[in-house]
Amino acid sequence: MLALWRDRRVRDILSQVGVGLILVGLTVWFVLNASANLRQAGIASGFDFLGRTSGIEVAFVLTDYTARSSIYDLLVVGVVNTIVVSLLSIVAATLLGFLIGLARLSRHWLIATVAGVYVEIVRNIPLLVFVFFMYGGVLAALPGPRDSFIFFGISALNNRGFTIPVPVDGALMRLALLAVTLSIAAHVVLALVSKKRRDATGQGLPMGVIGAVLLVLFPLGALSFATLMSTWDIPQLRGFNFRGGFVLVPEFVALFLALVTYTAGFIAEIVRGGIASVPKGQLEAARALGLSPMTTLRLVTVPLALRVIVPPMTSQYLNVLKNSSFGAAIAYPEVVSLFMGSALVATGQAVEIIAITLAIYLAIGLAVSAFMNWYNARVALVTR
Amino acid sequence: MKTRVRFAAAFVAAMTLPAGAQSLAPSPTLDAVRARGHLECGVHIGLPGFSFANDRGEWAGLDVDFCRGLAAAIFGDPTKVRYTPTTVQQRWAVLQSGQVDLLSRNTTITFSRNATLGVNFVGINFYEGQTFIVRRAARVTKPAELDGATVCVAAGSTEERQAADWFAERNLKVTIINFQRNDDAISAYDSGRCDAYTAGVGALAGQRAKLRAPNDHVVMTELISNDPQGPVTRWGDERWQAIVRWTLNGMIAAENLGVTSANVDQMRTTSRNAEIRRLLGADGNFGQMLGLGNDWMVNVIKAVGNYGESYERTVGRGSALGLERGVNQLWTKGGLLFTPPFQ
């Protein structure tokens, strides 16, 4: 027995099992204690409420939710809306942030100063102020339904949102989009095959022709076919507002703009720091080889800078995900607003709802982290 | 020896307690309020006429009056209240966790709230009904004419689901935008995001003042729901519930019996009506039965008046809201307000 205890491996395993048991025990105790207290106070507990009819109307729905769906479906609507606004904001903020970061390093005085002022202003204003500012700005800038901006006679922009036509039956359109995605994927695969063969034999595939067919002709054909074959629900001004079509609500636009402008300020600084960290010798070597400034940026600066840029970018992306909850302040129907707001008050089951919301943010956050770690491993310096 | 002294002390203490106190069921809430020295009252975050802090930070309104009256019933002093402003979302947690002793904040009594939230609705101090405020220029007069409109509403309110149900039932397509706070919903309506804002007719009368040009808007007269509102307590303290319920009933009874803040002292000494004498503690020991002083209702009426006085001062014709009594009139005068007898 003592001999076993002296074995370091056994000791390590035993202590880890011990800590694990204590953690599990504490969790079980918390849950039991909470449910006993709730029962004593006459407050309902458990997860049955997820199956109840929600009865809550939502203005921005990407699933087939209606007020007659369950509270679980309402949760799904919130999660989808959170993910959509976060992903789009992350992409746009990255692009804008890169531009501003590069601009700050520009030798042109005006460009560098404007970028510097932008970063300082954005980083020193609370996000909530941005959100309200954008919302007020978006609403103030747009006209009422009767004075809408009309585009091509089929879509309308007003302070109720941007209304665009949608196919009555989306199946054909979805099929076309899937086909286009597949054709783009096929092009990527063929390009890899072509490169491999050229490296081996010096003779690649005719990528020009393949690209023209797979990237231009086929997608155009498929989308035009789907467009012409579908019946379209075209928005029309009737009564208070445009009827029909899909509405991109101003809350979405305001939250998106706020997240992008705010996060871009931070990303710009990360990019600037990353580029500043590239050793001068590398750039001088590139210039000595006669590479043009653009080629130097593409082949030398960016790959080296990425190694510094990617890890802090992960935190920025996670911040965007969490900051999307500011949408609750302007009625953008994301998970905090719908689930922790409307559903929580309707059911009163705060403990369960807050636990579910935390778990959802954690799961999405871990997924973002996992992706960024994978990407980081790809761009990291490979030591041989 | 020691034990015997302690026993003797306990015996003496028990015998010298006021006669009524011995038979009382325990009320941890009342004990806590007494020990604390003030009442903790959960009110609306800011609703003119019901609970609103003026520019000196003093709370006033119909719901606030009830808190003041209850403090007077317990302490004989209506100022011994601390107000906790609560949003639509916070209110239940604040009550359930024991942060406040009761909610008195425009909260609609519903079945599922009563059944699942661990709360008791002890009475009705305002019969509210949901309606809409719209721009005069929109030229709509009835809720049914709102087909195609966008409506702003506070998320988690009864109005949110009631509006969805009402329009769905009539096959009308209405877009509902759910804001976390009433004030955000109103300012979004004001900035043109919505064609209408929906809330109770009493609440709208007060909130209308928050709009930039109140006269450009009209409150519809047709109601789409019946939303009785009143004070809320936690489960598990029946005597406290009785204190809150009978303080409200007492205010209504006082109006019915003609007892006002002006004549309460005179009524107490000269009235020959048995119910008035019991209500005001001239006969019997009704206050003590609840663990209060026998002059509890005298203090309430002196502090805030009877129900009618409180109504007229806060939301009625004596106020900026100028609401008629309507259904919030005594049952003897064609309204719905009713109290069981003080017997």
XYZ file of C-alpha atoms in Angstrom:
727
model
C 0.000 0.000 0.000
C 2.732 2.381 1.025
C 4.725 1.234 -1.975
C 1.810 2.172 -4.196
C 1.619 5.625 -2.581
C 5.337 6.107 -3.240
C 4.796 5.472 -6.941
C 4.521 8.943 -8.413
C 2.203 7.969 -11.245
C -0.282 6.309 -8.928
C -0.138 9.300 -6.602
C -0.833 11.703 -9.467
C -3.793 9.690 -10.699
C -5.222 9.361 -7.175
C -4.985 13.074 -6.473
C -6.616 13.939 -9.798
C -9.452 11.505 -9.187
C -9.851 13.069 -5.736
C -10.107 16.611 -7.094
C -12.493 15.399 -9.781
C -14.760 13.759 -7.208
C -14.805 16.879 -5.060
C -15.785 19.009 -8.102
C -18.558 16.626 -9.124
C -19.766 16.445 -5.513
C -19.845 20.243 -5.204
C -21.801 20.591 -8.442
C -24.325 17.966 -7.372
C -24.665 19.675 -3.997
C -25.234 23.073 -5.669
C -27.920 21.656 -7.938
C -29.694 19.757 -5.140
C -29.496 22.718 -2.786
C -30.829 25.133 -5.393
C -33.725 22.893 -6.401
C -34.659 22.227 -2.764
C -34.668 25.968 -2.024
C -36.695 26.741 -5.134
C -39.258 24.096 -4.252
C -39.537 25.497 -0.735
C -40.114 29.010 -2.083
C -42.829 27.690 -4.427
C -40.834 28.546 -7.559
C -41.071 26.096 -10.460
C -37.852 24.394 -11.532
C -36.715 21.878 -14.134
C -36.484 22.103 -17.908
C -40.104 21.357 -18.877
C -40.643 25.017 -19.719
C -38.570 24.584 -22.919
C -41.465 22.674 -24.475
C -44.096 25.306 -23.626
C -45.549 27.586 -26.306
C -43.570 30.805 -26.342
C -46.267 33.281 -27.418
C -43.601 35.890 -28.151
C -43.403 37.612 -31.548
C -39.899 38.194 -32.899
C -39.185 40.716 -35.648
C -35.976 39.170 -37.041
C -36.221 35.408 -37.548
C -33.968 33.231 -39.723
C -35.565 29.921 -38.702
C -39.194 28.857 -39.164
C -40.162 30.176 -35.734
C -43.575 31.725 -35.095
C -45.224 32.867 -31.863
C -46.821 29.425 -31.691
C -43.453 27.622 -31.541
C -41.933 26.400 -28.295
C -39.597 28.285 -25.976
C -36.839 25.956 -27.174
C -37.396 27.272 -30.718
C -37.229 30.802 -29.308
C -33.832 29.919 -27.824
C -32.687 28.649 -31.230
C -33.776 31.935 -32.850
C -31.724 33.845 -30.272
C -28.650 31.658 -30.742
C -28.836 31.886 -34.548
C -29.202 35.687 -34.387
C -26.248 35.912 -31.983
C -24.060 33.780 -34.245
C -25.082 35.640 -37.419
C -24.344 39.111 -36.088
C -21.106 37.925 -34.417
C -19.720 36.165 -37.488
C -20.524 38.993 -39.887
C -19.092 41.543 -37.439
C -15.925 39.482 -36.984
C -15.310 39.308 -40.743
C -16.030 42.996 -41.344
C -14.092 44.165 -38.257
C -11.069 42.125 -39.336
C -11.051 43.698 -42.806
C -11.584 47.226 -41.481
C -9.073 46.672 -38.665
C -6.391 45.472 -41.091
C -6.945 48.527 -43.298
C -6.730 50.945 -40.372
C -3.724 49.141 -38.890
C -1.882 49.391 -42.211
C -2.995 53.016 -42.574
C -1.477 53.863 -39.194
C 1.876 52.644 -40.504
C 1.564 54.592 -43.726
C 4.297 57.107 -44.531
C 1.559 59.462 -45.705
C 1.048 61.863 -42.753
C -2.680 62.485 -43.269
C -3.600 58.793 -43.609
C -1.567 57.794 -40.562
C -3.024 60.624 -38.445
C -6.635 59.932 -39.401
C -6.145 56.245 -38.578
C -4.465 57.154 -35.265
C -7.301 59.506 -34.283
C -9.862 56.814 -35.173
C -8.143 54.240 -32.967
C -7.854 56.609 -30.006
C -11.479 57.756 -30.220
C -12.904 54.274 -30.669
C -10.869 52.658 -27.927
C -11.883 55.264 -25.364
C -15.650 55.201 -25.801
C -17.782 52.525 -24.103
C -19.445 50.098 -26.486
C -22.922 50.796 -25.101
C -22.590 54.431 -26.169
C -21.627 53.235 -29.647
C -24.637 50.944 -29.801
C -27.084 53.688 -28.810
C -25.341 56.197 -31.079
C -25.559 53.885 -34.087
C -29.181 53.001 -33.323
C -30.197 56.633 -32.962
C -28.151 57.484 -36.051
C -29.619 54.701 -38.176
C -33.187 55.584 -37.155
C -32.639 59.310 -37.657
C -31.041 58.875 -41.072
C -33.788 56.694 -42.534
C -37.180 58.020 -43.698
C -40.597 56.679 -42.700
C -42.255 53.957 -44.819
C -44.074 56.439 -47.080
C -40.838 58.181 -48.086
C -38.778 54.983 -48.445
C -35.756 54.762 -50.678
C -36.802 52.284 -53.367
C -34.227 50.148 -55.159
C -35.122 48.771 -58.629
C -38.772 48.861 -57.633
C -38.423 45.675 -55.592
C -36.693 46.566 -52.328
C -37.262 49.397 -49.887
C -35.129 51.064 -47.258
C -36.848 52.925 -44.413
C -36.760 53.202 -40.634
C -38.534 49.833 -40.337
C -35.588 48.164 -42.046
C -34.376 47.090 -45.459
C -37.094 45.011 -47.115
C -35.964 42.678 -49.900
C -37.881 40.140 -51.996
C -37.614 36.449 -51.098
C -38.686 33.385 -53.051
C -42.046 32.092 -51.837
C -40.620 28.578 -51.827
C -36.928 28.736 -50.963
C -36.112 25.105 -51.882
C -34.942 25.775 -55.443
C -32.854 28.764 -54.357
C -31.216 26.748 -51.585
C -30.421 23.976 -54.072
C -28.811 26.500 -56.425
C -26.720 27.973 -53.601
C -25.590 24.477 -52.598
C -24.601 23.729 -56.204
C -22.609 26.981 -56.378
C -20.807 26.128 -53.139
C -19.960 22.676 -54.475
C -18.663 24.128 -57.725
C -16.407 26.559 -55.822
C -15.159 23.671 -53.693
C -14.458 21.652 -56.861
C -12.423 24.566 -58.200
C -10.309 24.664 -55.013
C -9.644 20.923 -55.217
C -8.727 21.088 -58.922
C -6.391 24.017 -58.254
C -4.553 21.935 -55.645
C -4.343 18.960 -58.012
C -3.067 21.219 -60.783
C -0.370 22.708 -58.546
C 0.778 19.251 -57.468
C 0.991 18.030 -61.045
C 2.857 21.152 -62.178
C 5.366 20.675 -59.350
C 5.837 17.056 -60.431
C 5.698 17.268 -64.244
C 5.872 20.952 -65.112
C 2.490 20.691 -66.839
C -0.626 21.819 -64.927
C -4.331 21.709 -65.794
C -5.912 24.487 -67.911
C -7.007 26.439 -64.806
C -8.135 29.481 -66.799
C -10.867 27.562 -68.585
C -11.788 25.539 -65.497
C -12.062 28.718 -63.409
C -14.247 30.442 -65.993
C -16.636 27.506 -66.013
C -16.708 26.627 -62.306
C -16.534 30.122 -60.807
C -18.448 32.209 -63.335
C -20.541 30.368 -65.892
C -22.002 27.605 -63.729
C -22.903 29.808 -60.701
C -24.436 32.463 -62.973
C -26.444 29.827 -64.796
C -27.643 28.071 -61.633
C -28.623 31.300 -59.869
C -30.397 32.757 -62.905
C -32.278 29.507 -63.391
C -33.375 29.442 -59.719
C -34.307 33.136 -59.841
C -36.449 32.777 -62.941
C -38.104 29.546 -61.861
C -39.084 30.734 -58.339
C -42.098 32.842 -57.528
C -40.948 35.942 -55.646
C -42.595 37.625 -52.701
C -42.010 41.267 -53.624
C -42.540 43.863 -50.861
C -45.351 46.324 -51.519
C -46.407 49.436 -49.647
C -49.795 48.741 -48.121
C -51.166 50.493 -45.054
C -48.509 51.148 -42.445
C -45.532 49.567 -44.157
C -44.214 47.309 -46.874
C -45.740 43.839 -46.819
C -43.972 40.685 -47.836
C -40.311 39.969 -48.416
C -37.620 39.685 -45.802
C -36.818 42.606 -43.493
C -33.288 43.348 -42.369
C -34.162 45.251 -39.191
C -32.399 48.509 -38.224
C -31.452 46.935 -34.868
C -29.288 44.431 -36.738
C -27.642 47.132 -38.822
C -26.994 49.334 -35.773
C -25.506 46.505 -33.713
C -23.400 45.332 -36.664
C -22.050 48.835 -37.300
C -21.308 49.378 -33.610
C -19.498 46.052 -33.223
C -17.490 46.559 -36.421
C -16.367 50.137 -35.790
C -15.586 49.407 -32.134
C -13.694 46.140 -32.635
C -11.826 47.456 -35.699
C -10.095 49.988 -33.437
C -8.634 47.202 -31.303
C -7.790 44.982 -34.270
C -5.986 47.903 -35.921
C -3.650 48.152 -32.948
C -3.005 44.395 -32.938
C -2.203 44.512 -36.656
C 0.073 47.516 -36.218
C 1.875 45.767 -33.360
C 2.243 42.598 -35.428
C 3.697 44.432 -38.396
C 5.997 46.510 -36.202
C 7.353 43.261 -34.780
C 8.669 42.082 -38.174
C 12.476 42.337 -38.001
C 13.858 45.173 -40.111
C 16.463 42.830 -41.597
C 13.763 40.751 -43.284
C 12.345 43.814 -45.034
C 15.790 44.987 -46.063
C 16.503 41.522 -47.444
C 13.245 41.639 -49.408
C 14.131 45.048 -50.832
C 17.653 43.803 -51.670
C 16.041 40.969 -53.651
C 14.177 43.602 -55.636
C 10.662 42.744 -54.417
C 8.093 45.508 -54.916
C 6.475 47.019 -51.758
C 3.178 45.161 -52.425
C 4.941 41.838 -52.931
C 7.015 42.432 -49.790
C 3.826 43.069 -47.841
C 2.195 39.935 -49.209
C 5.121 37.490 -49.041
C 7.253 38.762 -46.159
C 5.507 41.199 -43.809
C 2.054 39.624 -43.460
C 3.178 35.970 -42.965
C 5.674 37.052 -40.307
C 3.261 39.478 -38.651
C 0.452 36.890 -38.528
C 2.405 34.884 -35.968
C 2.130 37.836 -33.584
C -1.337 38.907 -34.688
C -3.343 35.669 -34.472
C -3.215 34.889 -30.720
C -4.574 38.301 -29.516
C -7.113 38.225 -32.359
C -8.734 35.216 -30.715
C -9.584 37.355 -27.678
C -10.998 40.077 -29.915
C -13.228 37.567 -31.699
C -14.442 36.210 -28.363
C -15.138 39.796 -27.292
C -17.283 40.343 -30.383
C -19.285 37.238 -29.520
C -19.871 38.416 -25.956
C -20.406 42.041 -26.955
C -23.189 40.985 -29.309
C -25.284 40.780 -26.119
C -25.358 44.604 -26.194
C -28.030 44.048 -28.846
C -30.427 43.538 -25.940
C -30.193 47.286 -25.258
C -31.694 48.130 -28.669
C -34.118 45.202 -29.028
C -31.981 43.187 -31.456
C -33.456 39.729 -30.783
C -30.322 37.817 -29.779
C -30.039 35.186 -27.078
C -29.791 37.527 -24.063
C -32.698 39.658 -25.207
C -35.018 36.798 -26.192
C -34.093 34.057 -23.781
C -32.759 35.880 -20.722
C -35.271 38.707 -21.276
C -38.639 37.697 -22.673
C -38.525 33.956 -21.901
C -37.098 34.464 -18.419
C -39.848 36.844 -17.355
C -42.528 34.734 -19.021
C -41.457 31.569 -17.182
C -39.649 32.981 -14.143
C -37.109 30.146 -14.259
C -34.041 32.289 -13.823
C -31.610 29.619 -12.631
C -32.178 27.273 -15.572
C -32.317 30.018 -18.184
C -29.157 31.746 -17.028
C -27.344 28.394 -16.822
C -28.387 27.530 -20.391
C -27.334 30.959 -21.657
C -23.925 30.641 -19.984
C -23.463 27.166 -21.480
C -24.331 28.492 -24.947
C -21.849 31.357 -24.788
C -19.234 28.960 -23.458
C -19.854 26.464 -26.270
C -19.705 29.078 -29.049
C -16.662 30.681 -27.427
C -14.813 27.370 -27.184
C -15.629 26.660 -30.830
C -14.187 30.043 -31.871
C -11.092 29.372 -29.720
C -10.621 25.903 -31.215
C -10.777 27.284 -34.747
C -8.328 30.088 -33.933
C -5.921 27.644 -32.268
C -6.009 25.466 -35.354
C -5.334 28.506 -37.550
C -2.588 29.669 -35.203
C -0.879 26.282 -35.449
C -0.921 26.670 -39.241
C 0.673 30.100 -39.350
C 3.024 29.520 -36.415
C 6.746 29.266 -37.080
C 7.510 25.684 -38.047
C 10.794 24.776 -36.412
C 12.690 22.020 -38.081
C -30.062 26.252 39.251
C -29.135 28.127 36.139
C -31.737 26.275 34.084
C -34.401 27.081 36.588
C -33.648 30.819 36.486
C -33.777 30.761 32.714
C -37.079 28.893 32.748
C -38.555 31.344 35.226
C -37.425 34.268 33.069
C -39.010 32.741 29.988
C -42.256 32.133 31.885
C -42.414 35.711 33.124
C -41.661 36.995 29.645
C -44.395 34.835 28.110
C -46.972 35.952 30.662
C -46.232 39.644 30.289
C -46.508 39.682 26.481
C -49.617 41.461 25.176
C -52.539 39.085 25.199
C -53.012 39.138 21.415
C -49.392 38.425 20.602
C -49.381 34.910 21.995
C -51.794 33.425 19.494
C -50.170 35.009 16.429
C -48.691 32.873 13.700
C -45.048 33.731 13.116
C -44.359 36.400 10.461
C -40.661 36.484 9.629
C -41.269 39.361 7.189
C -42.935 41.600 9.768
C -40.205 40.738 12.307
C -37.530 41.625 9.763
C -39.256 44.913 8.864
C -39.485 45.870 12.564
C -35.873 44.915 13.251
C -34.710 46.849 10.194
C -36.735 49.892 11.138
C -38.132 50.458 7.662
C -40.184 48.768 4.940
C -38.472 47.669 1.696
C -40.845 48.303 -1.178
C -40.233 47.262 -4.824
C -41.673 49.931 -7.138
C -41.697 50.697 -10.865
C -38.502 52.259 -12.184
C -40.407 55.361 -13.250
C -44.057 55.563 -14.218
C -45.734 58.935 -13.667
C -48.842 58.651 -11.527
C -47.930 55.222 -10.151
C -44.355 55.389 -8.976
C -42.161 58.242 -9.986
C -39.338 60.048 -8.197
C -39.663 63.829 -8.495
C -36.753 66.243 -8.926
C -36.080 66.156 -5.186
C -35.835 62.355 -5.263
C -39.127 61.859 -3.421
C -41.230 58.985 -4.661
C -44.920 59.568 -5.335
C -47.822 57.799 -7.041
C -50.646 55.355 -6.479
C -48.343 52.357 -5.933
C -45.950 54.409 -3.805
C -48.910 55.596 -1.692
C -49.639 51.992 -0.851
C -46.054 51.490 0.397
C -46.363 54.657 2.473
C -49.697 53.503 3.884
C -48.254 50.111 4.807
C -45.304 51.760 6.554
C -47.783 53.918 8.486
C -49.732 50.783 9.475
C -46.571 49.165 10.849
C -44.586 52.097 12.252
C -47.150 54.896 12.411
C -44.776 56.773 10.101
C -45.248 56.800 6.301
C -41.658 57.881 5.654
C -40.143 54.651 6.958
C -39.950 53.092 3.503
C -37.023 52.475 1.241
C -37.900 52.157 -2.439
C -36.199 49.741 -4.812
C -36.911 50.704 -8.423
C -37.328 47.508 -10.467
C -37.597 46.840 -14.198
C -40.018 44.384 -15.759
C -37.265 41.746 -15.738
C -35.883 42.349 -12.246
C -39.088 42.475 -10.244
C -39.576 38.763 -9.502
C -35.979 38.051 -8.541
C -35.955 41.087 -6.248
C -39.059 39.810 -4.448
C -38.125 36.120 -4.431
C -34.654 36.767 -3.036
C -36.096 38.729 -0.104
C -34.534 42.029 -1.149
C -37.945 43.685 -0.838
C -40.878 42.900 1.467
C -43.444 43.413 -1.278
C -43.843 44.641 -4.848
C -46.194 47.539 -5.425
C -45.479 48.274 -9.084
C -48.137 47.938 -11.779
C -47.843 44.200 -11.935
C -50.610 42.267 -13.624
C -52.058 39.329 -11.748
C -51.862 36.187 -13.886
C -52.383 32.487 -13.346
C -48.903 31.310 -14.336
C -47.159 33.954 -12.249
C -49.143 32.867 -9.209
C -48.592 29.175 -9.927
C -44.891 29.119 -10.827
C -43.124 32.151 -9.373
C -43.718 31.564 -5.675
C -45.635 34.833 -5.295
C -49.044 35.845 -3.946
C -51.258 38.538 -5.378
C -53.010 39.907 -2.337
C -55.493 42.282 -3.908
C -56.257 44.716 -6.695
C -55.458 48.410 -6.411
C -55.839 49.266 -10.096
C -57.873 47.713 -12.908
C -55.669 48.303 -15.928
C -56.486 47.488 -19.547
C -54.088 47.269 -22.445
C -54.319 49.650 -25.363
C -52.131 51.486 -27.879
C -50.787 54.967 -28.380
C -50.467 56.044 -32.018
C -49.588 59.163 -33.956
C -52.550 61.410 -34.605
C -51.389 61.673 -38.224
C -51.775 57.902 -38.719
C -55.574 58.333 -38.359
C -56.290 54.999 -36.708
C -58.743 54.757 -33.857
C -59.136 51.040 -33.140
C -56.545 48.314 -32.405
C -57.984 46.225 -35.275
C -56.864 48.940 -37.709
C -53.221 48.297 -36.822
C -52.859 45.544 -39.454
C -49.350 45.771 -40.912
C -48.112 48.117 -38.193
C -44.949 47.856 -36.120
C -45.559 47.937 -32.362
C -42.963 48.674 -29.643
C -43.414 46.875 -26.313
C -41.490 46.108 -23.107
C -40.096 42.543 -23.218
C -41.419 40.215 -20.540
C -44.541 42.270 -19.857
C -48.023 40.775 -20.072
C -48.601 43.247 -22.912
C -45.907 41.554 -25.030
C -47.711 38.204 -25.179
C -51.211 39.677 -25.000
C -50.584 41.778 -28.121
C -49.132 38.768 -29.988
C -52.148 36.630 -29.023
C -54.691 39.318 -29.846
C -53.394 40.047 -33.349
C -52.771 36.358 -34.132
C -56.343 35.508 -33.146
C -57.653 38.106 -35.612
C -55.214 37.086 -38.338
C -53.628 40.547 -38.372
C -49.943 40.822 -39.245
C -48.196 43.056 -36.746
C -44.442 43.323 -36.179
C -43.590 43.464 -32.488
C -40.288 44.952 -31.330
C -39.439 43.913 -27.762
C -37.349 46.341 -25.717
C -35.794 45.524 -22.364
C -37.108 48.679 -20.679
C -40.370 50.602 -21.091
C -38.434 53.821 -21.581
C -36.396 52.382 -24.468
C -39.597 51.176 -26.113
C -41.192 54.618 -25.758
C -38.211 56.489 -27.132
C -37.986 54.059 -30.066
C -41.679 54.727 -30.764
C -41.012 58.444 -30.498
C -38.127 58.246 -32.962
C -40.362 56.610 -35.571
C -39.219 52.995 -35.230
C -42.769 51.891 -34.458
C -46.272 52.948 -35.464
C -47.615 52.259 -31.985
C -46.520 51.625 -28.427
C -48.605 49.368 -26.251
C -49.127 49.375 -22.478
C -51.934 49.748 -19.990
C -54.221 52.729 -20.440
C -53.229 54.113 -17.009
C -49.540 53.620 -17.704
C -49.912 55.279 -21.120
C -51.567 58.326 -19.563
C -48.389 58.883 -17.564
C -45.860 57.781 -20.164
C -47.332 60.025 -22.820
C -45.656 62.945 -21.061
C -42.279 61.413 -21.966
C -42.884 61.939 -25.694
C -41.352 64.960 -27.422
C -44.738 66.274 -28.573
C -47.423 64.553 -26.443
C -50.279 66.250 -28.304
C -49.309 64.632 -31.631
C -50.271 61.257 -30.170
C -53.580 59.697 -29.194
C -54.295 56.885 -26.759
C -56.915 54.483 -28.132
C -59.981 54.012 -25.968
C -60.692 50.391 -26.935
C -59.004 47.981 -24.534
C -57.738 44.582 -25.677
C -57.326 43.063 -22.220
C -58.232 43.206 -18.574
C -55.093 43.558 -16.447
C -55.856 43.801 -12.729
C -52.833 44.995 -10.773
C -51.958 45.025 -7.127
C -49.354 44.395 -4.438
C -47.376 41.119 -4.531
C -45.815 39.172 -1.648
C -43.688 36.034 -1.357
C -45.082 32.616 -0.579
C -44.642 31.300 2.923
C -45.658 34.175 5.208
C -49.428 34.097 5.579
C -49.675 36.754 8.305
C -47.648 39.238 6.256
C -49.928 38.502 3.332
C -52.930 39.241 5.553
C -51.391 42.530 6.721
C -50.810 43.685 3.142
C -54.247 42.495 1.975
C -56.188 44.138 4.801
C -54.281 47.389 4.581
C -55.455 47.627 0.958
C -58.978 46.500 1.930
C -58.953 49.053 4.747
C -58.247 51.898 2.329
C -61.143 50.803 0.120
C -63.450 50.279 3.120
C -62.560 53.740 4.428
C -63.697 55.316 1.163
C -66.897 53.306 1.215
C -67.581 54.283 4.836
C -66.785 57.934 4.227
C -63.647 58.040 6.359
C -61.137 60.532 4.983
C -57.786 61.898 6.108
C -59.629 65.037 7.233
C -62.289 63.403 9.407
C -60.528 60.249 10.619
C -59.841 61.469 14.194
C -63.357 62.777 14.618
C -64.852 59.571 13.136
C -62.865 57.468 15.554
C -64.291 59.172 18.597
C -67.811 60.042 17.462
C -68.878 57.516 14.834
C -71.563 55.091 15.908
C -71.153 52.846 12.856
C -69.832 49.506 14.163
C -67.672 48.787 11.121
C -66.026 52.218 11.250
C -65.352 51.715 14.956
C -63.694 48.340 14.286
C -61.755 49.655 11.289
C -60.365 52.578 13.268
C -59.681 50.553 16.417
C -62.310 52.230 18.593
C -63.894 48.834 19.169
C -62.196 45.453 19.241
C -58.504 44.868 18.637
C -58.287 44.296 14.894
C -54.784 45.743 14.631
C -53.454 43.436 17.316
C -54.916 40.391 15.599
C -52.417 41.060 12.798
C -49.595 41.993 15.166
C -49.986 45.738 14.576
C -51.224 48.582 16.753
C -55.017 49.018 16.996
C -54.721 52.475 15.423
C -53.079 51.005 12.273
C -55.795 52.131 9.838
C -55.962 55.575 11.464
C -52.279 55.963 10.640
C -52.770 54.716 7.090
C -55.635 57.112 6.411
C -53.827 60.052 7.988
C -50.763 59.319 5.852
C -52.271 58.705 2.417
C -56.025 59.084 2.788
C -58.600 56.516 1.759
C -58.348 54.803 -1.651
C -60.328 57.506 -3.434
C -58.206 60.328 -2.019
C -55.034 58.518 -3.012
C -56.409 57.830 -6.514
C -57.500 61.400 -7.205
C -54.212 62.836 -5.950
C -51.920 60.494 -7.932
C -53.655 59.445 -11.157
C -57.109 61.038 -10.977
C -58.382 64.502 -11.653
C -56.112 66.071 -9.062
C -53.069 64.880 -11.017
C -51.406 65.503 -14.355
C -52.781 62.211 -15.686
C -56.390 63.219 -15.125
C -57.834 59.700 -15.303
C -61.526 59.184 -14.577
C -62.394 56.668 -11.868
C -63.949 54.346 -14.494
C -63.887 50.747 -13.310
C -61.603 51.803 -10.452
C -64.673 53.084 -8.643
C -66.348 51.483 -5.608
C -68.743 48.647 -6.338
C -71.517 50.699 -4.810
C -70.951 53.379 -7.452
C -70.736 51.159 -10.520
C -67.050 50.254 -10.368
C -65.192 47.044 -9.565
C -63.421 47.946 -6.302
C -64.658 45.768 -3.511
C -63.677 44.833 -0.001
C -64.898 42.042 2.259
C -66.341 43.360 5.549
C -64.267 44.325 8.589
C -65.971 41.989 10.962
